[in-house]
């Protein structure tokens, strides 16, 4: 028994030693395998690079000048006061033109919509502008505005609801589905959404007109933010004014540039020097809003052809959401650029000017001009007799060579500008291509002793960017 037990002990010990040795070998093998580079298999994902076909280019015009209160017993009824003369063009052919239904206006054919389909998978160029002259007892003056692309957000920095003002907000929907619009009003109480601006329905292929007084009653310096859902819309504001029951001007302005830390307002023309003895005499007034935060803004006014400010730069302390007007009375007759800058706080800006003579007078709201970094198309509508038309160009931080070429053929106009310099070229009515060697701002102006108007030049619709599709 003793020998058998001894043998069993020896065998068990041997098995334990052998098992331990095998375990050590296995652990070492695993360690080596982990440390050693393993074979890999790499396969790139299948993808397709495709450039989407751009959508059609659309430009919506404001339509005829409108008047309210012409019908006895229907003070809110809106009627046509003067038809609009339309000029448009495209470098790729003849745009299609159609009318929108004017849902709020009596006996109106509605505004015009210009459309161009893409050509060779590139967005077509398109520009349009309209002009109207009113000579009625209740409305007098000249108005010109650019036809604009519909947007989901627009800012209108113009107009008032003070005594003598009769301003209208014009919303147009060129799409095939209805748009729901929210209108926020920035005034002396900050941002509010009036009942008349909440969930406004703009039917498909239609235009509606709202009274500014119904949205911003008692506001001297309103700024409107128009936000659309369902479909983009274009927003215009028609402003008119009377003094002691005498009409003293009318204007139509489109959207100004979205909030930015620098705003450039080009092509502000004052046809005559200010006369303090005449109410509303020639001057420049600038409206500034910091919609999201308090800000300190510097407003610099420079005469065309000068490198020095025409007046001392103004420093403005802006409360959040409260618009402020600054009056720059005393400027001599001439053309000016207004530059509004802040340190890091985005602002909205526009300017107002007047022809300022006794008797027949006129005024204009000029929206800020966006930066043009690529060639663009602009349209110049027909001016009234005696009024000069010009394209004003403001260079950015670099010198720029600017060429204006008639779309339908003819002699090109050129400008050579140093950094931050402004210049102008007289042009007749028609469509023009503007091209510069460096980024610039541009605007169209109309000016005579009894008629002023102007609007910024908008960038062309860009080509669609290439998209990589991974299944």
Tab-separated table of C-alpha atoms in Angstrom:
chain	number	residue	atom	x	y	z
A	1	UNK	CA	0.000	0.000	0.000
A	2	UNK	CA	2.812	2.312	0.842
A	3	UNK	CA	4.508	1.807	-2.520
A	4	UNK	CA	1.214	2.347	-4.354
A	5	UNK	CA	0.580	5.614	-2.464
A	6	UNK	CA	4.105	6.768	-3.187
A	7	UNK	CA	3.656	6.063	-6.891
A	8	UNK	CA	0.328	7.964	-6.962
A	9	UNK	CA	1.968	10.950	-5.298
A	10	UNK	CA	4.781	10.953	-7.820
A	11	UNK	CA	2.350	10.778	-10.741
A	12	UNK	CA	0.176	13.592	-9.375
A	13	UNK	CA	3.182	15.815	-8.850
A	14	UNK	CA	4.352	15.126	-12.386
A	15	UNK	CA	0.952	16.062	-13.814
A	16	UNK	CA	0.949	19.298	-11.836
A	17	UNK	CA	4.400	20.226	-13.057
A	18	UNK	CA	3.549	19.377	-16.640
A	19	UNK	CA	0.286	21.424	-16.461
A	20	UNK	CA	2.133	24.405	-15.021
A	21	UNK	CA	4.746	24.217	-17.753
A	22	UNK	CA	2.048	24.076	-20.458
A	23	UNK	CA	0.275	27.077	-18.896
A	24	UNK	CA	3.485	29.097	-18.895
A	25	UNK	CA	4.059	28.247	-22.539
A	26	UNK	CA	0.488	29.235	-23.483
A	27	UNK	CA	0.722	32.560	-21.641
A	28	UNK	CA	4.008	33.348	-23.352
A	29	UNK	CA	2.518	32.463	-26.756
A	30	UNK	CA	-0.464	34.737	-26.187
A	31	UNK	CA	1.810	37.589	-25.111
A	32	UNK	CA	3.905	37.209	-28.216
A	33	UNK	CA	0.812	37.040	-30.415
A	34	UNK	CA	-0.613	40.230	-28.898
A	35	UNK	CA	2.650	42.095	-29.330
A	36	UNK	CA	3.223	40.887	-32.843
A	37	UNK	CA	1.645	42.831	-35.769
A	38	UNK	CA	-1.473	41.101	-36.987
A	39	UNK	CA	-2.486	40.976	-40.624
A	40	UNK	CA	-5.055	43.669	-41.506
A	41	UNK	CA	-7.672	44.103	-44.193
A	42	UNK	CA	-8.696	47.633	-45.170
A	43	UNK	CA	-11.557	48.520	-47.455
A	44	UNK	CA	-12.571	52.087	-48.326
A	45	UNK	CA	-16.280	52.881	-48.221
A	46	UNK	CA	-18.000	53.117	-51.543
A	47	UNK	CA	-18.964	56.751	-52.214
A	48	UNK	CA	-20.253	58.925	-55.021
A	49	UNK	CA	-19.423	62.599	-55.478
A	50	UNK	CA	-22.383	64.368	-57.021
A	51	UNK	CA	-23.197	68.048	-57.584
A	52	UNK	CA	-26.931	68.617	-57.002
A	53	UNK	CA	-28.867	70.391	-59.698
A	54	UNK	CA	-29.442	73.948	-58.445
A	55	UNK	CA	-32.976	75.217	-58.060
A	56	UNK	CA	-34.433	77.840	-60.349
A	57	UNK	CA	-33.451	81.460	-59.831
A	58	UNK	CA	-36.399	83.526	-58.607
A	59	UNK	CA	-36.725	87.307	-58.181
A	60	UNK	CA	-39.903	88.835	-56.745
A	61	UNK	CA	-40.750	92.499	-57.344
A	62	UNK	CA	-42.689	94.636	-54.877
A	63	UNK	CA	-45.473	95.551	-57.294
A	64	UNK	CA	-47.349	98.846	-57.776
A	65	UNK	CA	-47.410	101.717	-55.299
A	66	UNK	CA	-50.349	101.393	-52.917
A	67	UNK	CA	-52.625	103.818	-51.095
A	68	UNK	CA	-55.060	103.396	-48.211
A	69	UNK	CA	-58.180	105.286	-47.177
A	70	UNK	CA	-59.320	106.287	-50.644
A	71	UNK	CA	-62.773	104.743	-50.333
A	72	UNK	CA	-65.339	106.410	-48.098
A	73	UNK	CA	-66.430	104.051	-45.363
A	74	UNK	CA	-63.513	101.676	-46.006
A	75	UNK	CA	-60.467	103.392	-44.528
A	76	UNK	CA	-58.449	100.176	-44.434
A	77	UNK	CA	-59.024	99.332	-48.097
A	78	UNK	CA	-55.826	99.246	-50.169
A	79	UNK	CA	-55.813	100.452	-53.783
A	80	UNK	CA	-53.234	100.880	-56.529
A	81	UNK	CA	-51.795	104.414	-56.638
A	82	UNK	CA	-49.227	104.006	-59.436
A	83	UNK	CA	-48.127	101.118	-61.615
A	84	UNK	CA	-44.529	99.926	-61.677
A	85	UNK	CA	-42.175	100.032	-64.656
A	86	UNK	CA	-40.122	96.840	-64.653
A	87	UNK	CA	-36.649	96.270	-66.103
A	88	UNK	CA	-34.959	92.875	-65.954
A	89	UNK	CA	-32.361	90.756	-67.657
A	90	UNK	CA	-30.293	87.606	-67.603
A	91	UNK	CA	-27.027	86.691	-69.255
A	92	UNK	CA	-28.466	83.252	-70.121
A	93	UNK	CA	-31.638	84.244	-71.947
A	94	UNK	CA	-35.104	85.636	-71.398
A	95	UNK	CA	-36.570	85.084	-67.906
A	96	UNK	CA	-40.118	83.850	-67.543
A	97	UNK	CA	-42.427	86.470	-66.053
A	98	UNK	CA	-45.637	85.813	-64.162
A	99	UNK	CA	-47.904	87.698	-61.766
A	100	UNK	CA	-48.855	86.951	-58.182
A	101	UNK	CA	-52.387	87.288	-56.880
A	102	UNK	CA	-52.660	90.432	-54.740
A	103	UNK	CA	-54.910	89.107	-51.989
A	104	UNK	CA	-55.143	92.424	-50.102
A	105	UNK	CA	-55.340	94.984	-52.918
A	106	UNK	CA	-58.394	96.147	-54.855
A	107	UNK	CA	-58.171	95.999	-58.666
A	108	UNK	CA	-54.505	94.985	-58.772
A	109	UNK	CA	-52.805	92.693	-61.241
A	110	UNK	CA	-50.285	91.912	-58.528
A	111	UNK	CA	-46.495	92.038	-58.482
A	112	UNK	CA	-44.239	90.356	-61.015
A	113	UNK	CA	-42.130	87.249	-60.440
A	114	UNK	CA	-39.111	86.487	-62.640
A	115	UNK	CA	-37.889	82.906	-63.026
A	116	UNK	CA	-34.908	81.254	-64.715
A	117	UNK	CA	-34.256	77.507	-64.808
A	118	UNK	CA	-30.697	76.183	-64.290
A	119	UNK	CA	-28.556	75.942	-67.393
A	120	UNK	CA	-26.020	73.109	-67.727
A	121	UNK	CA	-26.437	72.301	-64.024
A	122	UNK	CA	-25.547	75.848	-63.014
A	123	UNK	CA	-27.796	78.491	-61.483
A	124	UNK	CA	-28.847	81.141	-63.985
A	125	UNK	CA	-28.084	84.816	-63.395
A	126	UNK	CA	-31.081	87.094	-63.022
A	127	UNK	CA	-31.749	90.669	-61.940
A	128	UNK	CA	-34.792	92.904	-61.954
A	129	UNK	CA	-35.784	96.326	-60.689
A	130	UNK	CA	-38.915	98.424	-60.769
A	131	UNK	CA	-39.735	102.132	-60.495
A	132	UNK	CA	-42.948	104.063	-59.892
A	133	UNK	CA	-43.925	107.722	-59.821
A	134	UNK	CA	-46.986	108.824	-57.853
A	135	UNK	CA	-48.647	112.153	-58.624
A	136	UNK	CA	-51.928	111.864	-56.711
A	137	UNK	CA	-53.339	114.243	-54.117
A	138	UNK	CA	-52.692	111.769	-51.310
A	139	UNK	CA	-49.429	110.229	-52.556
A	140	UNK	CA	-46.555	111.849	-54.376
A	141	UNK	CA	-42.956	110.904	-55.059
A	142	UNK	CA	-40.667	108.444	-56.800
A	143	UNK	CA	-39.840	104.921	-55.617
A	144	UNK	CA	-37.447	102.300	-56.977
A	145	UNK	CA	-36.575	98.881	-55.613
A	146	UNK	CA	-34.818	95.706	-56.657
A	147	UNK	CA	-36.638	92.453	-57.283
A	148	UNK	CA	-35.347	90.055	-54.621
A	149	UNK	CA	-35.085	86.337	-53.982
A	150	UNK	CA	-37.475	84.904	-51.371
A	151	UNK	CA	-35.936	84.198	-47.952
A	152	UNK	CA	-36.830	82.408	-44.757
A	153	UNK	CA	-35.641	85.424	-42.755
A	154	UNK	CA	-35.662	89.104	-43.731
A	155	UNK	CA	-34.967	92.328	-41.831
A	156	UNK	CA	-36.796	95.570	-42.641
A	157	UNK	CA	-35.158	98.622	-41.065
A	158	UNK	CA	-37.332	101.459	-42.324
A	159	UNK	CA	-40.537	103.364	-41.828
A	160	UNK	CA	-42.409	104.699	-38.808
A	161	UNK	CA	-45.910	104.894	-37.377
A	162	UNK	CA	-45.664	108.492	-36.189
A	163	UNK	CA	-48.080	111.239	-37.256
A	164	UNK	CA	-48.174	111.641	-41.021
A	165	UNK	CA	-46.697	108.227	-41.807
A	166	UNK	CA	-48.710	105.656	-43.748
A	167	UNK	CA	-46.457	102.628	-44.163
A	168	UNK	CA	-47.244	99.156	-45.482
A	169	UNK	CA	-45.504	95.783	-45.133
A	170	UNK	CA	-45.688	93.781	-48.355
A	171	UNK	CA	-45.165	90.002	-48.200
A	172	UNK	CA	-44.955	87.904	-51.388
A	173	UNK	CA	-44.858	84.129	-51.717
A	174	UNK	CA	-43.826	82.898	-55.189
A	175	UNK	CA	-43.867	79.227	-54.131
A	176	UNK	CA	-46.401	76.460	-54.603
A	177	UNK	CA	-47.228	76.028	-50.900
A	178	UNK	CA	-48.466	78.536	-48.330
A	179	UNK	CA	-46.018	80.240	-45.985
A	180	UNK	CA	-46.567	80.955	-42.299
A	181	UNK	CA	-44.861	84.177	-41.237
A	182	UNK	CA	-43.900	85.512	-37.811
A	183	UNK	CA	-43.186	89.248	-37.653
A	184	UNK	CA	-41.131	90.398	-34.699
A	185	UNK	CA	-41.060	94.149	-34.038
A	186	UNK	CA	-38.081	95.818	-32.382
A	187	UNK	CA	-39.142	99.088	-30.790
A	188	UNK	CA	-38.757	101.128	-27.639
A	189	UNK	CA	-39.890	98.156	-25.524
A	190	UNK	CA	-37.474	95.778	-27.225
A	191	UNK	CA	-38.656	92.765	-29.218
A	192	UNK	CA	-42.382	92.067	-29.334
A	193	UNK	CA	-44.601	89.893	-31.509
A	194	UNK	CA	-47.839	91.806	-32.080
A	195	UNK	CA	-51.079	89.873	-32.607
A	196	UNK	CA	-51.157	91.053	-36.218
A	197	UNK	CA	-47.713	89.572	-36.821
A	198	UNK	CA	-48.298	86.117	-35.331
A	199	UNK	CA	-48.863	83.193	-37.729
A	200	UNK	CA	-49.569	85.330	-40.777
A	201	UNK	CA	-50.562	83.116	-43.700
A	202	UNK	CA	-49.245	84.111	-47.124
A	203	UNK	CA	-50.992	81.885	-49.693
A	204	UNK	CA	-49.072	80.170	-52.466
A	205	UNK	CA	-48.309	82.428	-55.453
A	206	UNK	CA	-49.885	85.398	-53.706
A	207	UNK	CA	-49.067	88.685	-52.017
A	208	UNK	CA	-50.567	90.182	-48.862
A	209	UNK	CA	-50.228	93.718	-47.471
A	210	UNK	CA	-50.229	94.661	-43.775
A	211	UNK	CA	-50.386	98.082	-42.175
A	212	UNK	CA	-47.212	98.888	-40.259
A	213	UNK	CA	-49.347	100.809	-37.753
A	214	UNK	CA	-51.176	97.574	-36.991
A	215	UNK	CA	-47.844	95.958	-36.120
A	216	UNK	CA	-45.889	98.767	-34.459
A	217	UNK	CA	-48.292	101.498	-33.388
A	218	UNK	CA	-46.549	104.587	-32.029
A	219	UNK	CA	-43.041	103.477	-32.981
A	220	UNK	CA	-40.752	106.131	-34.459
A	221	UNK	CA	-37.853	103.773	-35.300
A	222	UNK	CA	-39.191	100.240	-35.885
A	223	UNK	CA	-37.145	97.341	-37.215
A	224	UNK	CA	-38.999	94.221	-38.359
A	225	UNK	CA	-37.728	90.645	-38.433
A	226	UNK	CA	-39.774	88.546	-40.860
A	227	UNK	CA	-39.431	84.776	-40.389
A	228	UNK	CA	-41.178	82.341	-42.723
A	229	UNK	CA	-41.830	78.612	-42.520
A	230	UNK	CA	-43.317	76.313	-45.121
A	231	UNK	CA	-41.991	78.490	-47.966
A	232	UNK	CA	-39.652	81.495	-48.237
A	233	UNK	CA	-41.141	84.934	-48.855
A	234	UNK	CA	-39.915	88.333	-49.974
A	235	UNK	CA	-40.542	91.312	-47.724
A	236	UNK	CA	-40.770	94.938	-48.831
A	237	UNK	CA	-41.841	98.049	-46.964
A	238	UNK	CA	-43.644	100.938	-48.651
A	239	UNK	CA	-43.235	104.178	-46.729
A	240	UNK	CA	-45.123	107.406	-47.403
A	241	UNK	CA	-45.473	110.624	-45.451
A	242	UNK	CA	-47.619	113.714	-45.286
A	243	UNK	CA	-46.906	117.045	-43.570
A	244	UNK	CA	-49.950	119.216	-42.766
A	245	UNK	CA	-52.001	117.109	-45.180
A	246	UNK	CA	-49.489	117.575	-48.012
A	247	UNK	CA	-47.743	114.441	-49.330
A	248	UNK	CA	-43.956	114.754	-49.152
A	249	UNK	CA	-42.633	111.527	-50.597
A	250	UNK	CA	-42.901	107.786	-51.013
A	251	UNK	CA	-40.419	104.927	-51.105
A	252	UNK	CA	-40.222	101.143	-51.369
A	253	UNK	CA	-37.347	99.324	-49.704
A	254	UNK	CA	-36.402	95.688	-49.441
A	255	UNK	CA	-34.559	93.653	-46.837
A	256	UNK	CA	-31.350	94.963	-45.338
A	257	UNK	CA	-28.291	92.814	-44.559
A	258	UNK	CA	-28.678	90.314	-41.694
A	259	UNK	CA	-27.015	91.205	-38.361
A	260	UNK	CA	-23.239	91.667	-38.716
A	261	UNK	CA	-20.461	93.482	-36.868
A	262	UNK	CA	-19.978	95.783	-39.855
A	263	UNK	CA	-22.627	97.262	-42.115
A	264	UNK	CA	-21.877	99.331	-45.215
A	265	UNK	CA	-24.615	101.550	-46.672
A	266	UNK	CA	-23.576	102.698	-50.132
A	267	UNK	CA	-25.019	105.224	-52.560
A	268	UNK	CA	-26.698	107.687	-50.197
A	269	UNK	CA	-27.389	110.799	-52.259
A	270	UNK	CA	-28.488	114.184	-50.923
A	271	UNK	CA	-29.449	116.281	-53.982
A	272	UNK	CA	-29.320	119.619	-52.149
A	273	UNK	CA	-27.816	121.126	-49.014
A	274	UNK	CA	-29.815	121.217	-45.820
A	275	UNK	CA	-31.905	124.255	-45.031
A	276	UNK	CA	-32.743	124.465	-41.305
A	277	UNK	CA	-35.711	126.704	-42.131
A	278	UNK	CA	-37.419	123.887	-44.068
A	279	UNK	CA	-38.944	121.001	-42.150
A	280	UNK	CA	-37.514	117.693	-43.313
A	281	UNK	CA	-34.683	119.454	-45.113
A	282	UNK	CA	-31.925	117.471	-46.790
A	283	UNK	CA	-30.098	115.276	-44.338
A	284	UNK	CA	-29.017	111.730	-43.701
A	285	UNK	CA	-30.493	109.708	-40.883
A	286	UNK	CA	-29.096	106.333	-39.859
A	287	UNK	CA	-31.067	103.616	-38.056
A	288	UNK	CA	-29.098	101.057	-36.036
A	289	UNK	CA	-30.266	98.044	-33.988
A	290	UNK	CA	-28.333	95.552	-31.863
A	291	UNK	CA	-30.943	92.746	-31.694
A	292	UNK	CA	-29.181	90.312	-29.341
A	293	UNK	CA	-26.949	92.299	-26.947
A	294	UNK	CA	-25.980	95.784	-25.855
A	295	UNK	CA	-23.359	97.344	-28.102
A	296	UNK	CA	-21.288	100.400	-28.788
A	297	UNK	CA	-21.356	101.302	-32.471
A	298	UNK	CA	-19.290	103.768	-34.456
A	299	UNK	CA	-21.046	105.487	-37.379
A	300	UNK	CA	-18.733	107.007	-39.986
A	301	UNK	CA	-19.997	109.046	-42.953
A	302	UNK	CA	-17.610	109.554	-45.871
A	303	UNK	CA	-18.220	111.626	-48.975
A	304	UNK	CA	-17.632	109.898	-52.274
A	305	UNK	CA	-14.081	110.499	-53.483
A	306	UNK	CA	-12.826	111.445	-50.014
A	307	UNK	CA	-10.740	109.423	-47.584
A	308	UNK	CA	-11.723	111.521	-44.548
A	309	UNK	CA	-15.058	111.464	-42.690
A	310	UNK	CA	-17.498	114.167	-43.771
A	311	UNK	CA	-18.442	114.739	-40.117
A	312	UNK	CA	-16.952	113.504	-36.870
A	313	UNK	CA	-17.732	109.778	-36.364
A	314	UNK	CA	-20.653	109.241	-33.994
A	315	UNK	CA	-20.450	106.830	-31.057
A	316	UNK	CA	-23.754	105.128	-30.232
A	317	UNK	CA	-24.609	103.181	-27.081
A	318	UNK	CA	-27.227	100.640	-28.167
A	319	UNK	CA	-29.567	98.905	-25.752
A	320	UNK	CA	-30.374	95.297	-26.616
A	321	UNK	CA	-33.325	95.106	-28.990
A	322	UNK	CA	-34.001	98.873	-29.080
A	323	UNK	CA	-33.465	100.657	-32.452
A	324	UNK	CA	-31.869	104.084	-32.493
A	325	UNK	CA	-31.927	106.804	-35.157
A	326	UNK	CA	-29.073	109.284	-35.454
A	327	UNK	CA	-29.675	112.454	-37.456
A	328	UNK	CA	-26.737	113.654	-39.579
A	329	UNK	CA	-28.178	117.031	-40.548
A	330	UNK	CA	-25.955	119.607	-42.163
A	331	UNK	CA	-24.285	117.461	-44.793
A	332	UNK	CA	-23.702	119.347	-48.056
A	333	UNK	CA	-25.179	118.036	-51.272
A	334	UNK	CA	-23.345	114.975	-52.515
A	335	UNK	CA	-23.005	111.192	-52.372
A	336	UNK	CA	-22.032	109.391	-49.193
A	337	UNK	CA	-21.154	106.030	-47.703
A	338	UNK	CA	-22.162	105.166	-44.135
A	339	UNK	CA	-20.070	102.622	-42.253
A	340	UNK	CA	-21.425	101.155	-38.990
A	341	UNK	CA	-19.027	99.049	-36.909
A	342	UNK	CA	-19.077	97.374	-33.508
A	343	UNK	CA	-16.621	95.269	-31.539
A	344	UNK	CA	-18.075	91.799	-31.862
A	345	UNK	CA	-21.818	92.523	-31.559
A	346	UNK	CA	-23.932	92.039	-34.726
A	347	UNK	CA	-26.155	94.966	-35.710
A	348	UNK	CA	-28.764	95.948	-38.300
A	349	UNK	CA	-28.445	99.265	-40.171
A	350	UNK	CA	-30.104	101.378	-42.858
A	351	UNK	CA	-30.162	105.045	-43.867
A	352	UNK	CA	-32.732	107.649	-44.855
A	353	UNK	CA	-32.238	110.642	-47.129
A	354	UNK	CA	-34.451	113.362	-48.583
A	355	UNK	CA	-34.462	115.650	-51.604
A	356	UNK	CA	-35.330	118.398	-49.110
A	357	UNK	CA	-36.580	121.248	-51.244
A	358	UNK	CA	-39.647	123.331	-50.590
A	359	UNK	CA	-42.698	122.340	-52.582
A	360	UNK	CA	-42.457	118.900	-54.170
A	361	UNK	CA	-40.221	116.649	-52.071
A	362	UNK	CA	-39.208	113.024	-51.884
A	363	UNK	CA	-37.276	110.674	-49.594
A	364	UNK	CA	-35.646	107.258	-49.717
A	365	UNK	CA	-34.638	104.453	-47.370
A	366	UNK	CA	-31.336	102.808	-48.357
A	367	UNK	CA	-30.640	99.304	-47.032
A	368	UNK	CA	-27.138	98.100	-46.197
A	369	UNK	CA	-25.240	96.551	-49.102
A	370	UNK	CA	-23.920	92.970	-48.880
A	371	UNK	CA	-20.368	92.089	-49.867
A	372	UNK	CA	-19.981	91.036	-53.512
A	373	UNK	CA	-17.255	88.410	-53.773
A	374	UNK	CA	-18.274	87.018	-57.174
A	375	UNK	CA	-19.596	88.645	-60.364
A	376	UNK	CA	-23.238	89.646	-60.003
A	377	UNK	CA	-26.069	91.004	-62.104
A	378	UNK	CA	-27.971	94.212	-61.349
A	379	UNK	CA	-30.907	95.982	-62.974
A	380	UNK	CA	-31.550	99.707	-63.254
A	381	UNK	CA	-35.153	100.803	-63.718
A	382	UNK	CA	-36.155	103.879	-65.709
A	383	UNK	CA	-35.631	107.140	-63.810
A	384	UNK	CA	-38.048	110.095	-63.908
A	385	UNK	CA	-37.196	113.084	-66.080
A	386	UNK	CA	-34.250	115.020	-64.728
A	387	UNK	CA	-33.051	112.299	-62.364
A	388	UNK	CA	-29.553	110.828	-62.637
A	389	UNK	CA	-28.934	107.121	-62.184
A	390	UNK	CA	-25.625	105.700	-61.011
A	391	UNK	CA	-23.999	102.586	-59.609
A	392	UNK	CA	-21.974	103.306	-56.471
A	393	UNK	CA	-19.166	100.923	-55.500
A	394	UNK	CA	-17.273	100.791	-52.197
A	395	UNK	CA	-14.025	98.816	-52.042
A	396	UNK	CA	-13.251	96.590	-49.089
A	397	UNK	CA	-9.867	96.242	-47.421
A	398	UNK	CA	-8.170	95.757	-50.817
A	399	UNK	CA	-7.925	97.922	-53.909
A	400	UNK	CA	-10.337	96.839	-56.641
A	401	UNK	CA	-10.731	97.220	-60.375
A	402	UNK	CA	-14.448	97.237	-61.156
A	403	UNK	CA	-16.037	96.629	-64.548
A	404	UNK	CA	-19.716	97.220	-65.336
A	405	UNK	CA	-20.793	95.580	-68.584
A	406	UNK	CA	-24.244	95.927	-70.228
A	407	UNK	CA	-25.885	92.506	-70.467
A	408	UNK	CA	-27.367	93.269	-73.888
A	409	UNK	CA	-24.147	94.656	-75.322
A	410	UNK	CA	-22.575	98.082	-75.307
A	411	UNK	CA	-19.691	99.971	-73.796
A	412	UNK	CA	-18.395	98.816	-70.422
A	413	UNK	CA	-17.768	101.232	-67.542
A	414	UNK	CA	-14.733	100.872	-65.283
A	415	UNK	CA	-13.718	102.078	-61.829
A	416	UNK	CA	-10.338	101.913	-60.106
A	417	UNK	CA	-10.676	102.067	-56.321
A	418	UNK	CA	-8.128	102.054	-53.549
A	419	UNK	CA	-8.893	100.190	-50.305
A	420	UNK	CA	-12.078	101.536	-48.614
A	421	UNK	CA	-12.596	104.087	-51.418
A	422	UNK	CA	-16.029	104.789	-52.934
A	423	UNK	CA	-16.745	105.705	-56.526
A	424	UNK	CA	-19.708	105.931	-58.886
A	425	UNK	CA	-20.488	105.404	-62.554
A	426	UNK	CA	-23.473	106.939	-64.331
A	427	UNK	CA	-25.538	104.266	-66.085
A	428	UNK	CA	-28.774	104.229	-68.118
A	429	UNK	CA	-31.676	101.900	-67.448
A	430	UNK	CA	-31.003	98.249	-68.241
A	431	UNK	CA	-29.251	95.172	-66.907
A	432	UNK	CA	-25.578	95.191	-65.985
A	433	UNK	CA	-22.941	92.699	-64.924
A	434	UNK	CA	-20.618	93.906	-62.150
A	435	UNK	CA	-17.247	92.242	-61.701
A	436	UNK	CA	-14.390	93.285	-59.395
A	437	UNK	CA	-10.881	92.038	-58.676
A	438	UNK	CA	-11.552	92.183	-54.919
A	439	UNK	CA	-14.683	92.139	-52.729
A	440	UNK	CA	-16.831	95.299	-52.945
A	441	UNK	CA	-20.208	96.701	-51.875
A	442	UNK	CA	-22.479	98.266	-54.494
A	443	UNK	CA	-25.775	100.131	-54.776
A	444	UNK	CA	-27.941	101.844	-57.390
A	445	UNK	CA	-29.068	105.435	-56.844
A	446	UNK	CA	-31.604	107.812	-58.434
A	447	UNK	CA	-31.356	111.527	-57.645
A	448	UNK	CA	-32.880	114.841	-58.660
A	449	UNK	CA	-34.121	117.881	-56.701
A	450	UNK	CA	-37.547	116.243	-56.433
A	451	UNK	CA	-36.850	112.497	-56.585
A	452	UNK	CA	-34.524	110.189	-54.661
A	453	UNK	CA	-34.348	106.400	-54.410
A	454	UNK	CA	-31.802	103.614	-54.142
A	455	UNK	CA	-31.214	99.963	-53.367
A	456	UNK	CA	-28.216	97.665	-52.784
A	457	UNK	CA	-26.862	95.205	-55.330
A	458	UNK	CA	-27.400	91.597	-54.226
A	459	UNK	CA	-24.960	88.704	-54.801
A	460	UNK	CA	-25.874	86.241	-57.518
A	461	UNK	CA	-27.241	82.847	-56.593
A	462	UNK	CA	-24.260	80.561	-56.094
A	463	UNK	CA	-23.771	77.180	-57.674
A	464	UNK	CA	-24.683	74.150	-55.573
A	465	UNK	CA	-21.732	72.602	-53.720
A	466	UNK	CA	-20.662	69.033	-54.470
A	467	UNK	CA	-21.986	66.385	-52.079
A	468	UNK	CA	-20.323	63.031	-51.229
A	469	UNK	CA	-22.919	60.257	-50.887
A	470	UNK	CA	-21.917	57.151	-48.883
A	471	UNK	CA	-24.373	54.213	-49.164
